[in-house]
Structure formats: C-alpha cells, structure tokens
C-alpha cells in the first residue's frame, strides 16, 4: 500500500513551504522576476450596446461591374444642348465631350450666357439640331478629377468663439480654373462668331408659353 501524504483528515505530512521547495516553484518564480508567469487572455471583442430586433443578414459585396454610359445618338461633340434642370435651367450650352463617369462636359460659353465649364447628366438635356465646330478647342485636360472638391479641415473653436456669429468667407474659385475658362471661351467664341446669329441664339434662354406643345417641337 502506497504511503499516504496525509496524517489525518485535513492534516498533511509536509508543510506548505516544504512542498513549495520540493516542487521547484521557487525556481520558476525566480526565472520570471519574482512572480509566477500569467497566461495572456485574448482581448474580448466589444459588444454592441443595443441589439437589432430582427436578424440582419450581413451585406454581401457586389460583383457587378458598372457598364459605361451609352451616349445618345443625337448628342455629338459641338451639339447645342438645352438644360432642363439645375441652376442654369433653360440655358443653351455647347457639348464638348463625354467623361468616363458618363456625364457630359458642357459650357455656355461663360462669356456669352454665364454658364461655366460643368458636368451634366444627359437625362436632363434636350439635344438640338444646331452644332458648333469645336475642332479647334482643346478639352483634353478636363476629366472627372478636375471637378473633385478638396477636403475641408474643421478648426476647433474656443469657448469665446462658439458664441461669435461671424460671416464665413465666400467660396472663391481657384485661379487656374478661371484661367482655363478664359482660354476655352476664347477658342469657342471664335467658332461661334463665325456663324451668323449663333451668339444671340446661345445667349437667349429657352422657355415655354401657354399653348406650346414641346412634343411637337423640332429643336
């Protein structure tokens, strides 16, 4: 029969300090700087404060590739378009080219009717039969990145500035965009002035009156 390590119920032969040295726990403690090594617990993921009432399926990423927007056959470079929506609704503009995003690059030009270089959706334009010769106009530098807006950095206000109602500075167009507009207008106005009454036609705003039937009109 193997010798027992207990003298009686609740009383052991060896003391705690004797077992401490016999098991070599002192060596483990000395090896780790005077304390026993502790196993690192994995960081618990932060649980949401509220749970949805219904099971929400995770959104699967779309594998659909966007197709390039097809340009209407009635819209070709140099075609005069009528804007149907937006700030310049009713204005006539000259179509320059289609961008990769599918939007149309147009201009008034600005010198004639005040419409700057801008992008419009072909859904909101009417194509007319009038055309301008833009073979001498260079529009290679204009793309979707040209119209990208810079990110704003919000400055932190102090307690005194929170209650001040100062007028914010007006948004000023960058100088290089102003120069690009002037260069484009100079090339485009030459082609427009070569056609009689075309300058007056572009400067006039399109509108409908009572009794007009747009579906029967020929633009």
mmCIF file of C-alpha atoms in Angstrom:
data_model
loop_
_atom_site.group_PDB
_atom_site.id
_atom_site.type_symbol
_atom_site.label_atom_id
_atom_site.label_comp_id
_atom_site.label_asym_id
_atom_site.label_seq_id
_atom_site.Cartn_x
_atom_site.Cartn_y
_atom_site.Cartn_z
ATOM 1 C CA UNK A 1 0.000 0.000 0.000
ATOM 2 C CA UNK A 2 1.420 3.384 -1.052
ATOM 3 C CA UNK A 3 2.297 5.742 1.802
ATOM 4 C CA UNK A 4 -0.248 8.451 2.308
ATOM 5 C CA UNK A 5 0.655 12.131 2.288
ATOM 6 C CA UNK A 6 -1.910 12.934 4.968
ATOM 7 C CA UNK A 7 -1.619 12.232 8.703
ATOM 8 C CA UNK A 8 -5.343 12.657 9.224
ATOM 9 C CA UNK A 9 -8.335 14.367 7.681
ATOM 10 C CA UNK A 10 -7.254 17.912 6.787
ATOM 11 C CA UNK A 11 -3.692 17.499 8.083
ATOM 12 C CA UNK A 12 -0.775 16.874 5.640
ATOM 13 C CA UNK A 13 2.652 15.458 6.424
ATOM 14 C CA UNK A 14 4.601 18.143 4.518
ATOM 15 C CA UNK A 15 4.129 21.815 5.206
ATOM 16 C CA UNK A 16 3.313 24.392 2.529
ATOM 17 C CA UNK A 17 6.881 25.728 2.469
ATOM 18 C CA UNK A 18 8.286 22.192 2.173
ATOM 19 C CA UNK A 19 6.069 21.475 -0.870
ATOM 20 C CA UNK A 20 6.999 24.867 -2.320
ATOM 21 C CA UNK A 21 10.711 23.979 -2.373
ATOM 22 C CA UNK A 22 10.222 20.330 -3.306
ATOM 23 C CA UNK A 23 8.133 21.195 -6.402
ATOM 24 C CA UNK A 24 10.689 23.756 -7.543
ATOM 25 C CA UNK A 25 8.244 26.617 -7.595
ATOM 26 C CA UNK A 26 10.923 28.933 -6.259
ATOM 27 C CA UNK A 27 12.995 28.399 -9.431
ATOM 28 C CA UNK A 28 10.028 29.251 -11.694
ATOM 29 C CA UNK A 29 9.334 32.377 -9.680
ATOM 30 C CA UNK A 30 12.984 33.493 -9.754
ATOM 31 C CA UNK A 31 13.160 32.945 -13.502
ATOM 32 C CA UNK A 32 10.260 35.352 -14.111
ATOM 33 C CA UNK A 33 11.384 38.225 -11.953
ATOM 34 C CA UNK A 34 9.866 37.176 -8.625
ATOM 35 C CA UNK A 35 6.329 36.402 -9.838
ATOM 36 C CA UNK A 36 4.626 33.480 -11.492
ATOM 37 C CA UNK A 37 4.009 33.801 -15.244
ATOM 38 C CA UNK A 38 0.446 34.627 -16.228
ATOM 39 C CA UNK A 39 -1.190 33.471 -19.428
ATOM 40 C CA UNK A 40 -2.353 36.364 -21.604
ATOM 41 C CA UNK A 41 -6.075 36.371 -22.055
ATOM 42 C CA UNK A 42 -7.385 37.207 -25.549
ATOM 43 C CA UNK A 43 -8.905 40.664 -25.743
ATOM 44 C CA UNK A 44 -12.658 40.393 -25.610
ATOM 45 C CA UNK A 45 -14.475 41.964 -28.557
ATOM 46 C CA UNK A 46 -16.525 44.998 -27.629
ATOM 47 C CA UNK A 47 -20.163 44.033 -27.504
ATOM 48 C CA UNK A 48 -22.724 46.409 -29.011
ATOM 49 C CA UNK A 49 -24.840 48.372 -26.586
ATOM 50 C CA UNK A 50 -28.071 47.510 -28.372
ATOM 51 C CA UNK A 51 -29.053 44.531 -30.470
ATOM 52 C CA UNK A 52 -31.364 44.680 -33.518
ATOM 53 C CA UNK A 53 -34.854 43.348 -33.001
ATOM 54 C CA UNK A 54 -34.600 41.189 -36.119
ATOM 55 C CA UNK A 55 -31.727 39.173 -37.520
ATOM 56 C CA UNK A 56 -29.870 41.348 -40.008
ATOM 57 C CA UNK A 57 -28.066 39.494 -42.754
ATOM 58 C CA UNK A 58 -24.523 40.722 -43.485
ATOM 59 C CA UNK A 59 -24.265 42.693 -46.707
ATOM 60 C CA UNK A 60 -22.550 40.720 -49.432
ATOM 61 C CA UNK A 61 -20.130 42.666 -51.641
ATOM 62 C CA UNK A 62 -21.394 43.344 -55.134
ATOM 63 C CA UNK A 63 -19.545 41.701 -58.002
ATOM 64 C CA UNK A 64 -21.367 43.657 -60.703
ATOM 65 C CA UNK A 65 -19.126 45.751 -62.915
ATOM 66 C CA UNK A 66 -20.594 49.094 -63.979
ATOM 67 C CA UNK A 67 -21.123 49.437 -67.703
ATOM 68 C CA UNK A 68 -20.094 52.665 -69.470
ATOM 69 C CA UNK A 69 -22.985 55.025 -70.092
ATOM 70 C CA UNK A 70 -24.145 54.942 -73.693
ATOM 71 C CA UNK A 71 -24.271 58.370 -75.292
ATOM 72 C CA UNK A 72 -27.440 59.315 -77.147
ATOM 73 C CA UNK A 73 -27.043 59.312 -80.907
ATOM 74 C CA UNK A 74 -28.397 62.885 -81.109
ATOM 75 C CA UNK A 75 -25.539 64.206 -78.930
ATOM 76 C CA UNK A 76 -22.206 64.680 -80.683
ATOM 77 C CA UNK A 77 -19.256 66.988 -79.920
ATOM 78 C CA UNK A 78 -20.336 70.549 -80.709
ATOM 79 C CA UNK A 79 -24.085 69.932 -80.325
ATOM 80 C CA UNK A 80 -26.029 72.749 -78.662
ATOM 81 C CA UNK A 81 -27.990 71.404 -75.675
ATOM 82 C CA UNK A 82 -30.811 72.894 -73.591
ATOM 83 C CA UNK A 83 -30.502 72.344 -69.837
ATOM 84 C CA UNK A 84 -33.737 71.168 -68.184
ATOM 85 C CA UNK A 85 -32.734 71.246 -64.505
ATOM 86 C CA UNK A 86 -30.343 72.835 -62.077
ATOM 87 C CA UNK A 87 -29.095 76.340 -61.539
ATOM 88 C CA UNK A 88 -28.838 77.105 -65.276
ATOM 89 C CA UNK A 89 -32.210 75.616 -66.293
ATOM 90 C CA UNK A 90 -33.317 76.862 -69.717
ATOM 91 C CA UNK A 91 -29.803 77.908 -70.779
ATOM 92 C CA UNK A 92 -28.261 76.722 -74.031
ATOM 93 C CA UNK A 93 -24.803 75.167 -73.798
ATOM 94 C CA UNK A 94 -22.257 73.574 -76.120
ATOM 95 C CA UNK A 95 -21.431 69.894 -75.615
ATOM 96 C CA UNK A 96 -17.660 69.277 -75.555
ATOM 97 C CA UNK A 97 -17.187 65.573 -74.717
ATOM 98 C CA UNK A 98 -18.393 62.694 -72.537
ATOM 99 C CA UNK A 99 -16.382 61.895 -69.409
ATOM 100 C CA UNK A 100 -15.588 58.431 -68.038
ATOM 101 C CA UNK A 101 -18.314 58.807 -65.419
ATOM 102 C CA UNK A 102 -20.878 59.117 -68.222
ATOM 103 C CA UNK A 103 -21.564 62.792 -67.534
ATOM 104 C CA UNK A 104 -21.448 65.399 -70.282
ATOM 105 C CA UNK A 105 -18.858 68.176 -70.280
ATOM 106 C CA UNK A 106 -20.559 71.411 -71.367
ATOM 107 C CA UNK A 107 -20.010 75.157 -71.286
ATOM 108 C CA UNK A 108 -22.061 78.215 -72.266
ATOM 109 C CA UNK A 109 -19.524 79.563 -73.003
ATOM 110 C CA UNK A 110 -19.335 81.682 -69.863
ATOM 111 C CA UNK A 111 -18.571 84.854 -71.795
ATOM 112 C CA UNK A 112 -21.869 84.607 -73.713
ATOM 113 C CA UNK A 113 -24.500 83.289 -71.306
ATOM 114 C CA UNK A 114 -22.719 82.832 -67.960
ATOM 115 C CA UNK A 115 -22.612 79.008 -67.914
ATOM 116 C CA UNK A 116 -19.131 77.839 -66.824
ATOM 117 C CA UNK A 117 -17.443 74.518 -67.570
ATOM 118 C CA UNK A 118 -19.554 71.933 -65.796
ATOM 119 C CA UNK A 119 -20.798 68.350 -65.862
ATOM 120 C CA UNK A 120 -24.445 67.468 -66.550
ATOM 121 C CA UNK A 121 -26.422 64.263 -66.879
ATOM 122 C CA UNK A 122 -27.700 63.577 -70.393
ATOM 123 C CA UNK A 123 -31.126 62.757 -68.885
ATOM 124 C CA UNK A 124 -31.663 66.453 -68.155
ATOM 125 C CA UNK A 125 -30.806 67.940 -71.551
ATOM 126 C CA UNK A 126 -32.532 68.388 -74.910
ATOM 127 C CA UNK A 127 -30.315 67.941 -77.942
ATOM 128 C CA UNK A 128 -30.900 70.469 -80.727
ATOM 129 C CA UNK A 129 -30.008 70.270 -84.398
ATOM 130 C CA UNK A 130 -27.646 73.267 -84.036
ATOM 131 C CA UNK A 131 -23.938 72.434 -83.935
ATOM 132 C CA UNK A 132 -20.717 74.341 -83.349
ATOM 133 C CA UNK A 133 -17.377 73.454 -84.900
ATOM 134 C CA UNK A 134 -15.153 72.669 -81.889
ATOM 135 C CA UNK A 135 -12.298 71.048 -83.804
ATOM 136 C CA UNK A 136 -10.002 73.869 -82.669
ATOM 137 C CA UNK A 137 -10.974 73.576 -78.983
ATOM 138 C CA UNK A 138 -8.652 71.599 -76.684
ATOM 139 C CA UNK A 139 -10.538 69.768 -73.898
ATOM 140 C CA UNK A 140 -8.027 67.007 -73.065
ATOM 141 C CA UNK A 141 -7.225 68.343 -69.578
ATOM 142 C CA UNK A 142 -10.836 68.196 -68.398
ATOM 143 C CA UNK A 143 -11.821 64.945 -66.649
ATOM 144 C CA UNK A 144 -13.746 63.876 -63.549
ATOM 145 C CA UNK A 145 -10.752 64.563 -61.275
ATOM 146 C CA UNK A 146 -10.738 68.172 -62.464
ATOM 147 C CA UNK A 147 -14.087 68.718 -60.699
ATOM 148 C CA UNK A 148 -13.134 66.930 -57.453
ATOM 149 C CA UNK A 149 -13.567 69.001 -54.303
ATOM 150 C CA UNK A 150 -10.834 69.271 -51.698
ATOM 151 C CA UNK A 151 -11.417 68.018 -48.160
ATOM 152 C CA UNK A 152 -12.163 70.664 -45.544
ATOM 153 C CA UNK A 153 -10.422 70.730 -42.177
ATOM 154 C CA UNK A 154 -12.659 71.957 -39.373
ATOM 155 C CA UNK A 155 -10.818 74.126 -36.858
ATOM 156 C CA UNK A 156 -11.719 73.715 -33.199
ATOM 157 C CA UNK A 157 -13.332 76.802 -31.691
ATOM 158 C CA UNK A 158 -12.648 78.100 -28.208
ATOM 159 C CA UNK A 159 -15.393 78.911 -25.725
ATOM 160 C CA UNK A 160 -15.386 82.551 -26.750
ATOM 161 C CA UNK A 161 -15.635 81.771 -30.465
ATOM 162 C CA UNK A 162 -18.626 79.473 -30.022
ATOM 163 C CA UNK A 163 -20.964 82.417 -29.444
ATOM 164 C CA UNK A 164 -19.494 84.660 -32.116
ATOM 165 C CA UNK A 165 -21.626 84.913 -35.268
ATOM 166 C CA UNK A 166 -19.076 85.844 -37.874
ATOM 167 C CA UNK A 167 -19.861 85.532 -41.559
ATOM 168 C CA UNK A 168 -17.976 82.735 -43.273
ATOM 169 C CA UNK A 169 -15.712 83.651 -46.171
ATOM 170 C CA UNK A 170 -17.317 83.184 -49.570
ATOM 171 C CA UNK A 171 -16.092 80.286 -51.686
ATOM 172 C CA UNK A 172 -13.737 81.606 -54.310
ATOM 173 C CA UNK A 173 -12.963 79.672 -57.486
ATOM 174 C CA UNK A 174 -9.277 78.705 -57.856
ATOM 175 C CA UNK A 175 -7.326 80.934 -60.200
ATOM 176 C CA UNK A 176 -6.271 78.078 -62.506
ATOM 177 C CA UNK A 177 -9.949 77.257 -63.179
ATOM 178 C CA UNK A 178 -10.639 80.874 -64.079
ATOM 179 C CA UNK A 179 -7.728 80.840 -66.498
ATOM 180 C CA UNK A 180 -8.937 77.559 -68.044
ATOM 181 C CA UNK A 181 -12.393 79.077 -68.564
ATOM 182 C CA UNK A 182 -10.954 82.148 -70.294
ATOM 183 C CA UNK A 183 -8.789 80.030 -72.585
ATOM 184 C CA UNK A 184 -11.707 77.773 -73.515
ATOM 185 C CA UNK A 185 -14.034 80.722 -74.086
ATOM 186 C CA UNK A 186 -11.528 82.429 -76.406
ATOM 187 C CA UNK A 187 -11.296 79.324 -78.625
ATOM 188 C CA UNK A 188 -15.030 78.644 -78.572
ATOM 189 C CA UNK A 189 -16.213 82.214 -79.176
ATOM 190 C CA UNK A 190 -14.190 82.368 -82.400
ATOM 191 C CA UNK A 191 -16.078 79.370 -83.779
ATOM 192 C CA UNK A 192 -19.436 80.776 -82.603
ATOM 193 C CA UNK A 193 -18.923 84.230 -84.107
ATOM 194 C CA UNK A 194 -18.173 82.626 -87.474
ATOM 195 C CA UNK A 195 -21.842 81.505 -87.671
ATOM 196 C CA UNK A 196 -24.440 84.303 -88.101
ATOM 197 C CA UNK A 197 -26.917 84.784 -85.201
ATOM 198 C CA UNK A 198 -25.451 81.840 -83.266
ATOM 199 C CA UNK A 199 -24.127 84.070 -80.499
ATOM 200 C CA UNK A 200 -27.588 85.590 -79.968
ATOM 201 C CA UNK A 201 -29.172 82.117 -80.051
ATOM 202 C CA UNK A 202 -26.868 80.833 -77.285
ATOM 203 C CA UNK A 203 -27.480 83.930 -75.167
ATOM 204 C CA UNK A 204 -31.283 83.512 -75.253
ATOM 205 C CA UNK A 205 -32.985 81.401 -72.589
ATOM 206 C CA UNK A 206 -35.344 78.622 -73.638
ATOM 207 C CA UNK A 207 -38.853 78.782 -72.178
ATOM 208 C CA UNK A 208 -42.375 77.600 -72.910
ATOM 209 C CA UNK A 209 -45.587 79.638 -73.034
ATOM 210 C CA UNK A 210 -49.243 78.739 -72.745
ATOM 211 C CA UNK A 211 -50.312 76.684 -75.713
ATOM 212 C CA UNK A 212 -46.806 75.492 -76.608
ATOM 213 C CA UNK A 213 -46.554 71.785 -77.354
ATOM 214 C CA UNK A 214 -42.981 70.615 -76.687
ATOM 215 C CA UNK A 215 -43.664 67.120 -78.042
ATOM 216 C CA UNK A 216 -44.399 68.641 -81.442
ATOM 217 C CA UNK A 217 -41.387 70.975 -81.463
ATOM 218 C CA UNK A 218 -38.313 70.388 -83.585
ATOM 219 C CA UNK A 219 -35.191 71.643 -81.858
#
